[in-house]
Amino acid sequence: MASADWDFERMPSVGRCTAANREELRAELADLLQHDPATLTDTARLVDDLGMDSLDMMTVSTWLDSRGVRVQTDQERRGTVGDVLALAETVASKRVQLTIRAGNGASSGPHSVPELPPPHPDPLAPVLQSPMFRLDPLQPGDTEYLYALAVRPENCFRWRYRGVPPAPERFVEELWAQVVTQYVVRRVDDNRPAGHVVAYSADRHGSHAYVGAVFEPAYAGTGLAAEVITLFVRYLFHTFPFRKLYLEVPGFNWPQLSSGEGRYFQVEGRLRDHVYYAGRYWDHYLCAIYADRTFEESTSDGEERKLS
């Protein structure tokens, strides 16, 4: 699949940081991503050269967001370290024009990065929306979309049916089986559905549940899906008295999440050769996110930044 480049235009009044500041930013980003700063050259590609997974990409997006820059696009976030540092150098109070260019030279057009929405008027209300996505309760008309999403070849082997698409009638019957709550993920800008998140198999005595998610293939590896799952996890801990939430990850999905071990979740179990797919057996990981344990990373200035 062709990679995409991040291009951007600034207003003439927007300044740039000095070369020394760029190196400070590079060191800070390297610390966040647990990479050697020497490997984060300006020309290094985030995915193809550095092997960043979905959670790494989410970390980059969160870091940029802390500097007032929000990359909101469904194009692949597969630019270079130089692109990221240039965005981080942008004055946070200014608006940035982003143009995402695919590897074939096609442009998705300039996108003006919007401001964050105003705070919710009720501070106790759960947050179900990010700048790019919102979580909508299921409506009768969503069933057809959810079925089509679940049985797509790119998703079916990863999702609950493990490559064996069910009949539509069975899918509808099982849609709410053992489910605590579930939402359709929709884009804020055009209302298009983008995925499905679900909490299921709750143990009321043990105060835990499981979390699952499936997204349009276009969002794979961009970090955008991870951002939505983080939103959903925070909602669950805000709304239900869960101590922890489990994620079940087959080994063929593990490379997209492995960087989060010890930062965003703990691996509490690993079943050896437990899942069969693509002609071989894979390990199966049981990961836990705790409500009362915040994994933290130190920024370059020594401050602790909460990640959950």
CSV table of C-alpha atoms in Angstrom, one decimal:
chain,number,residue,atom,x,y,z
A,1,MET,CA,0.0,0.0,0.0
A,2,ALA,CA,1.4,3.4,-0.9
A,3,SER,CA,2.5,5.5,1.9
A,4,ALA,CA,1.3,9.0,2.5
A,5,ASP,CA,3.3,12.2,3.1
A,6,TRP,CA,2.3,15.1,5.5
A,7,ASP,CA,2.5,18.4,3.8
A,8,PHE,CA,1.3,21.7,5.3
A,9,GLU,CA,1.0,25.4,4.7
A,10,ARG,CA,1.4,28.0,7.4
A,11,MET,CA,0.1,31.5,7.7
A,12,PRO,CA,2.9,34.0,7.0
A,13,SER,CA,2.8,35.1,10.7
A,14,VAL,CA,3.5,31.7,12.1
A,15,GLY,CA,7.1,31.4,13.2
A,16,ARG,CA,9.4,28.4,13.4
A,17,CYS,CA,11.6,27.2,16.3
A,18,THR,CA,15.4,27.2,16.1
A,19,ALA,CA,17.5,24.2,15.2
A,20,ALA,CA,18.4,23.8,18.8
A,21,ASN,CA,14.7,23.6,19.8
A,22,ARG,CA,14.1,21.0,17.1
A,23,GLU,CA,16.7,18.8,18.7
A,24,GLU,CA,15.0,19.3,22.0
A,25,LEU,CA,11.7,18.2,20.4
A,26,ARG,CA,13.4,15.2,18.8
A,27,ALA,CA,14.8,14.1,22.2
A,28,GLU,CA,11.4,14.5,23.8
A,29,LEU,CA,9.7,12.5,21.0
A,30,ALA,CA,12.4,9.8,21.3
A,31,ASP,CA,11.8,9.6,25.0
A,32,LEU,CA,8.0,9.2,24.6
A,33,LEU,CA,8.4,6.5,21.9
A,34,GLN,CA,11.3,4.8,23.7
A,35,HIS,CA,13.5,5.2,20.6
A,36,ASP,CA,17.2,6.2,20.3
A,37,PRO,CA,17.2,9.8,19.2
A,38,ALA,CA,19.8,9.0,16.6
A,39,THR,CA,17.3,6.9,14.8
A,40,LEU,CA,14.7,9.7,14.6
A,41,THR,CA,16.3,11.5,11.6
A,42,ASP,CA,14.1,13.9,9.7
A,43,THR,CA,13.9,11.6,6.8
A,44,ALA,CA,13.0,8.5,8.9
A,45,ARG,CA,9.5,7.2,8.0
A,46,LEU,CA,7.3,6.5,11.1
A,47,VAL,CA,6.0,3.1,10.0
A,48,ASP,CA,8.2,1.9,7.2
A,49,ASP,CA,11.6,2.7,8.8
A,50,LEU,CA,10.8,2.9,12.6
A,51,GLY,CA,8.1,0.2,12.7
A,52,MET,CA,5.7,2.3,14.8
A,53,ASP,CA,2.5,0.5,15.7
A,54,SER,CA,-1.0,1.9,16.2
A,55,LEU,CA,-0.3,2.9,19.8
A,56,ASP,CA,2.9,4.6,18.9
A,57,MET,CA,1.0,6.6,16.3
A,58,MET,CA,-1.6,7.5,19.0
A,59,THR,CA,1.3,8.7,21.2
A,60,VAL,CA,2.5,10.9,18.4
A,61,SER,CA,-0.9,12.3,17.9
A,62,THR,CA,-1.4,13.0,21.6
A,63,TRP,CA,2.0,14.7,21.7
A,64,LEU,CA,1.1,17.0,18.8
A,65,ASP,CA,-2.3,17.7,20.3
A,66,SER,CA,-0.5,18.9,23.5
A,67,ARG,CA,1.1,21.5,21.3
A,68,GLY,CA,-2.2,22.6,19.8
A,69,VAL,CA,-1.8,20.7,16.5
A,70,ARG,CA,-4.4,18.1,15.7
A,71,VAL,CA,-3.9,15.9,12.6
A,72,GLN,CA,-7.4,15.0,11.6
A,73,THR,CA,-7.5,12.8,8.5
A,74,ASP,CA,-8.4,9.3,7.6
A,75,GLN,CA,-5.3,9.1,5.3
A,76,GLU,CA,-2.5,7.0,6.6
A,77,ARG,CA,-0.3,8.7,9.1
A,78,ARG,CA,2.8,7.4,7.5
A,79,GLY,CA,4.9,10.6,7.2
A,80,THR,CA,8.4,11.2,8.4
A,81,VAL,CA,9.9,12.4,11.7
A,82,GLY,CA,10.7,15.7,10.1
A,83,ASP,CA,7.0,16.2,9.3
A,84,VAL,CA,6.1,15.5,12.9
A,85,LEU,CA,8.7,17.9,14.3
A,86,ALA,CA,7.7,20.6,11.8
A,87,LEU,CA,4.1,20.3,13.1
A,88,ALA,CA,5.3,20.4,16.7
A,89,GLU,CA,7.2,23.7,15.9
A,90,THR,CA,4.1,25.4,14.7
A,91,VAL,CA,2.8,28.1,17.1
A,92,ALA,CA,-0.1,26.4,18.9
A,93,SER,CA,-2.3,29.5,18.8
A,94,LYS,CA,-2.3,29.6,15.0
A,95,ARG,CA,-4.3,27.5,12.7
A,96,VAL,CA,-2.5,25.1,10.3
A,97,GLN,CA,-3.5,24.1,6.8
A,98,LEU,CA,-2.7,20.4,6.3
A,99,THR,CA,-2.5,18.8,2.9
A,100,ILE,CA,-2.2,15.0,2.9
A,101,ARG,CA,-0.5,13.7,-0.2
A,102,ALA,CA,-0.7,10.0,-1.1
A,103,GLY,CA,2.3,8.2,-2.5
A,104,ASN,CA,1.0,8.6,-6.0
A,105,GLY,CA,1.0,12.4,-5.6
A,106,ALA,CA,-2.7,12.7,-5.2
A,107,SER,CA,-3.8,15.2,-2.6
A,108,SER,CA,-6.8,15.0,-0.3
A,109,GLY,CA,-6.9,18.8,-0.2
A,110,PRO,CA,-6.2,21.2,2.6
A,111,HIS,CA,-7.8,20.6,5.9
A,112,SER,CA,-8.1,23.3,8.4
A,113,VAL,CA,-7.4,21.9,11.8
A,114,PRO,CA,-10.5,22.8,13.9
A,115,GLU,CA,-10.4,24.1,17.5
A,116,LEU,CA,-11.3,21.8,20.3
A,117,PRO,CA,-15.0,21.8,21.1
A,118,PRO,CA,-16.0,23.8,24.2
A,119,PRO,CA,-16.1,21.9,27.5
A,120,HIS,CA,-19.3,19.9,28.2
A,121,PRO,CA,-21.7,22.0,30.3
A,122,ASP,CA,-22.1,19.1,32.7
A,123,PRO,CA,-18.7,18.0,34.2
A,124,LEU,CA,-20.2,14.7,35.4
A,125,ALA,CA,-21.5,13.7,32.0
A,126,PRO,CA,-19.5,11.0,30.2
A,127,VAL,CA,-17.5,12.1,27.2
A,128,LEU,CA,-18.5,10.3,24.1
A,129,GLN,CA,-16.9,12.5,21.4
A,130,SER,CA,-13.4,13.4,20.3
A,131,PRO,CA,-12.6,16.1,17.8
A,132,MET,CA,-12.8,13.6,15.0
A,133,PHE,CA,-15.2,10.8,16.2
A,134,ARG,CA,-18.2,10.3,18.4
A,135,LEU,CA,-19.8,7.2,19.9
A,136,ASP,CA,-23.5,6.8,18.9
A,137,PRO,CA,-26.0,4.3,20.4
A,138,LEU,CA,-27.1,1.6,18.0
A,139,GLN,CA,-30.1,2.4,15.9
A,140,PRO,CA,-32.2,-0.2,13.9
A,141,GLY,CA,-30.7,1.0,10.7
A,142,ASP,CA,-27.1,0.3,11.9
A,143,THR,CA,-27.5,-3.5,11.8
A,144,GLU,CA,-26.8,-3.8,8.1
A,145,TYR,CA,-23.7,-1.7,8.4
A,146,LEU,CA,-22.4,-3.6,11.4
A,147,TYR,CA,-22.9,-6.9,9.6
A,148,ALA,CA,-21.1,-5.7,6.5
A,149,LEU,CA,-18.2,-4.4,8.6
A,150,ALA,CA,-17.9,-7.7,10.6
A,151,VAL,CA,-17.8,-9.9,7.5
A,152,ARG,CA,-15.4,-7.9,5.4
A,153,PRO,CA,-12.4,-10.0,4.5
A,154,GLU,CA,-10.0,-7.5,6.1
A,155,ASN,CA,-12.0,-7.8,9.4
A,156,CYS,CA,-13.7,-11.1,9.6
A,157,PHE,CA,-10.6,-13.2,10.6
A,158,ARG,CA,-9.8,-10.6,13.3
A,159,TRP,CA,-13.3,-10.2,14.7
A,160,ARG,CA,-15.6,-12.4,16.8
A,161,TYR,CA,-16.3,-15.0,14.1
A,162,ARG,CA,-12.7,-15.7,13.2
A,163,GLY,CA,-13.1,-16.0,9.5
A,164,VAL,CA,-16.5,-17.8,9.4
A,165,PRO,CA,-19.2,-15.2,8.5
A,166,PRO,CA,-22.5,-16.0,10.2
A,167,ALA,CA,-25.9,-15.8,8.5
A,168,PRO,CA,-27.4,-12.3,8.9
A,169,GLU,CA,-30.2,-13.7,11.0
A,170,ARG,CA,-27.7,-15.2,13.5
A,171,PHE,CA,-25.7,-12.0,13.5
A,172,VAL,CA,-28.8,-10.0,14.6
A,173,GLU,CA,-29.7,-12.6,17.2
A,174,GLU,CA,-26.2,-12.4,18.8
A,175,LEU,CA,-25.6,-8.7,18.5
A,176,TRP,CA,-26.6,-8.0,22.1
A,177,ALA,CA,-25.6,-11.4,23.6
A,178,GLN,CA,-23.5,-10.8,26.8
A,179,VAL,CA,-23.1,-7.2,25.8
A,180,VAL,CA,-22.8,-4.4,28.5
A,181,THR,CA,-22.9,-1.6,26.0
A,182,GLN,CA,-21.9,-0.9,22.5
A,183,TYR,CA,-21.6,2.0,20.1
A,184,VAL,CA,-21.3,2.8,16.4
A,185,VAL,CA,-18.3,5.0,15.8
A,186,ARG,CA,-19.1,7.9,13.5
A,187,ARG,CA,-17.0,10.7,12.0
A,188,VAL,CA,-17.9,14.1,13.4
A,189,ASP,CA,-17.4,16.0,10.1
A,190,ASP,CA,-19.7,13.9,7.8
A,191,ASN,CA,-21.5,11.5,10.0
A,192,ARG,CA,-20.1,8.5,8.2
A,193,PRO,CA,-19.8,5.3,10.3
A,194,ALA,CA,-16.2,4.2,10.9
A,195,GLY,CA,-16.3,1.3,13.3
A,196,HIS,CA,-17.9,-0.5,16.2
A,197,VAL,CA,-16.9,-0.7,19.9
A,198,VAL,CA,-18.4,-3.1,22.5
A,199,ALA,CA,-18.0,-4.0,26.1
A,200,TYR,CA,-19.1,-7.6,26.9
A,201,SER,CA,-18.9,-10.6,29.3
A,202,ALA,CA,-19.0,-8.5,32.4
A,203,ASP,CA,-18.3,-10.2,35.7
A,204,ARG,CA,-20.2,-8.2,38.3
A,205,HIS,CA,-18.5,-10.0,41.2
A,206,GLY,CA,-15.0,-9.6,39.8
A,207,SER,CA,-15.7,-6.1,38.6
A,208,HIS,CA,-14.3,-6.6,35.1
A,209,ALA,CA,-15.4,-6.8,31.5
A,210,TYR,CA,-14.0,-7.3,28.1
A,211,VAL,CA,-13.6,-4.7,25.3
A,212,GLY,CA,-13.7,-5.3,21.6
A,213,ALA,CA,-13.5,-3.0,18.6
A,214,VAL,CA,-13.5,-3.3,14.8
A,215,PHE,CA,-12.9,-0.4,12.3
A,216,GLU,CA,-12.9,0.3,8.7
A,217,PRO,CA,-9.6,-1.0,7.2
A,218,ALA,CA,-8.6,2.6,6.2
A,219,TYR,CA,-7.9,3.4,9.9
A,220,ALA,CA,-5.6,0.4,10.5
A,221,GLY,CA,-2.2,1.5,11.7
A,222,THR,CA,-3.0,5.2,11.9
A,223,GLY,CA,-3.5,5.5,15.6
A,224,LEU,CA,-7.0,6.8,15.0
A,225,ALA,CA,-8.7,3.6,16.1
A,226,ALA,CA,-6.6,3.5,19.2
A,227,GLU,CA,-7.8,7.0,20.1
A,228,VAL,CA,-11.4,5.9,19.8
A,229,ILE,CA,-10.8,2.8,22.0
A,230,THR,CA,-9.1,5.1,24.6
A,231,LEU,CA,-12.2,7.3,24.6
A,232,PHE,CA,-14.5,4.2,25.0
A,233,VAL,CA,-12.3,2.8,27.9
A,234,ARG,CA,-12.5,6.1,29.7
A,235,TYR,CA,-16.3,6.2,29.3
A,236,LEU,CA,-16.6,2.6,30.7
A,237,PHE,CA,-14.5,3.4,33.8
A,238,HIS,CA,-16.5,6.7,34.2
A,239,THR,CA,-19.9,4.9,34.0
A,240,PHE,CA,-19.4,1.4,35.4
A,241,PRO,CA,-17.7,0.2,38.6
A,242,PHE,CA,-15.2,-1.9,36.8
A,243,ARG,CA,-11.7,-2.4,38.3
A,244,LYS,CA,-10.2,-3.4,35.0
A,245,LEU,CA,-11.0,-4.1,31.4
A,246,TYR,CA,-9.6,-7.0,29.4
A,247,LEU,CA,-8.5,-7.0,25.8
A,248,GLU,CA,-8.0,-10.3,24.0
A,249,VAL,CA,-5.4,-10.0,21.3
A,250,PRO,CA,-4.5,-12.9,18.9
A,251,GLY,CA,-0.8,-13.0,17.9
A,252,PHE,CA,-1.4,-11.8,14.4
A,253,ASN,CA,-2.8,-8.5,15.8
A,254,TRP,CA,-0.1,-8.2,18.4
A,255,PRO,CA,2.4,-6.1,16.3
A,256,GLN,CA,-0.2,-3.3,16.1
A,257,LEU,CA,-0.4,-3.1,19.9
A,258,SER,CA,2.8,-4.4,21.4
A,259,SER,CA,4.3,-1.0,22.2
A,260,GLY,CA,1.5,-0.4,24.7
A,261,GLU,CA,2.7,-3.2,27.1
A,262,GLY,CA,3.5,-1.6,30.5
A,263,ARG,CA,2.4,1.8,29.3
A,264,TYR,CA,-1.3,1.5,28.4
A,265,PHE,CA,-2.0,-2.1,29.6
A,266,GLN,CA,-0.4,-5.1,31.3
A,267,VAL,CA,-0.2,-8.5,29.7
A,268,GLU,CA,-1.7,-10.9,32.3
A,269,GLY,CA,-1.8,-14.0,30.3
A,270,ARG,CA,-0.3,-15.6,27.2
A,271,LEU,CA,-1.7,-18.8,25.7
A,272,ARG,CA,0.9,-20.4,23.6
A,273,ASP,CA,-0.1,-21.6,20.1
A,274,HIS,CA,-3.8,-21.0,20.9
A,275,VAL,CA,-5.2,-19.5,17.7
A,276,TYR,CA,-5.0,-21.0,14.2
A,277,TYR,CA,-4.8,-18.7,11.2
A,278,ALA,CA,-3.0,-18.5,7.9
A,279,GLY,CA,-1.5,-22.0,8.1
A,280,ARG,CA,0.0,-21.7,11.6
A,281,TYR,CA,-0.8,-21.4,15.3
A,282,TRP,CA,-0.4,-18.0,17.1
A,283,ASP,CA,-0.2,-17.0,20.7
A,284,HIS,CA,-3.2,-15.4,22.3
A,285,TYR,CA,-2.6,-12.4,24.7
A,286,LEU,CA,-4.9,-11.4,27.6
A,287,CYS,CA,-4.2,-7.7,28.4
A,288,ALA,CA,-5.7,-5.7,31.2
A,289,ILE,CA,-6.3,-1.9,31.6
A,290,TYR,CA,-6.7,-0.9,35.3
A,291,ALA,CA,-9.1,1.8,36.5
A,292,ASP,CA,-7.0,2.5,39.6
A,293,ARG,CA,-3.5,2.3,38.0
A,294,THR,CA,-2.3,5.1,35.8
A,295,PHE,CA,0.7,4.3,33.6
A,296,GLU,CA,2.8,7.3,33.1
A,297,GLU,CA,5.7,8.5,31.0
A,298,SER,CA,8.2,11.2,31.9
A,299,THR,CA,8.6,14.0,29.4
A,300,SER,CA,11.9,15.5,28.8
A,301,ASP,CA,11.4,18.2,31.4
A,302,GLY,CA,10.7,15.6,34.1
A,303,GLU,CA,7.0,16.2,34.4
A,304,GLU,CA,4.7,13.1,34.6
A,305,ARG,CA,2.0,12.8,31.9
A,306,LYS,CA,-1.0,10.6,32.6
A,307,LEU,CA,-1.8,8.1,29.8
A,308,SER,CA,-5.1,6.7,31.0
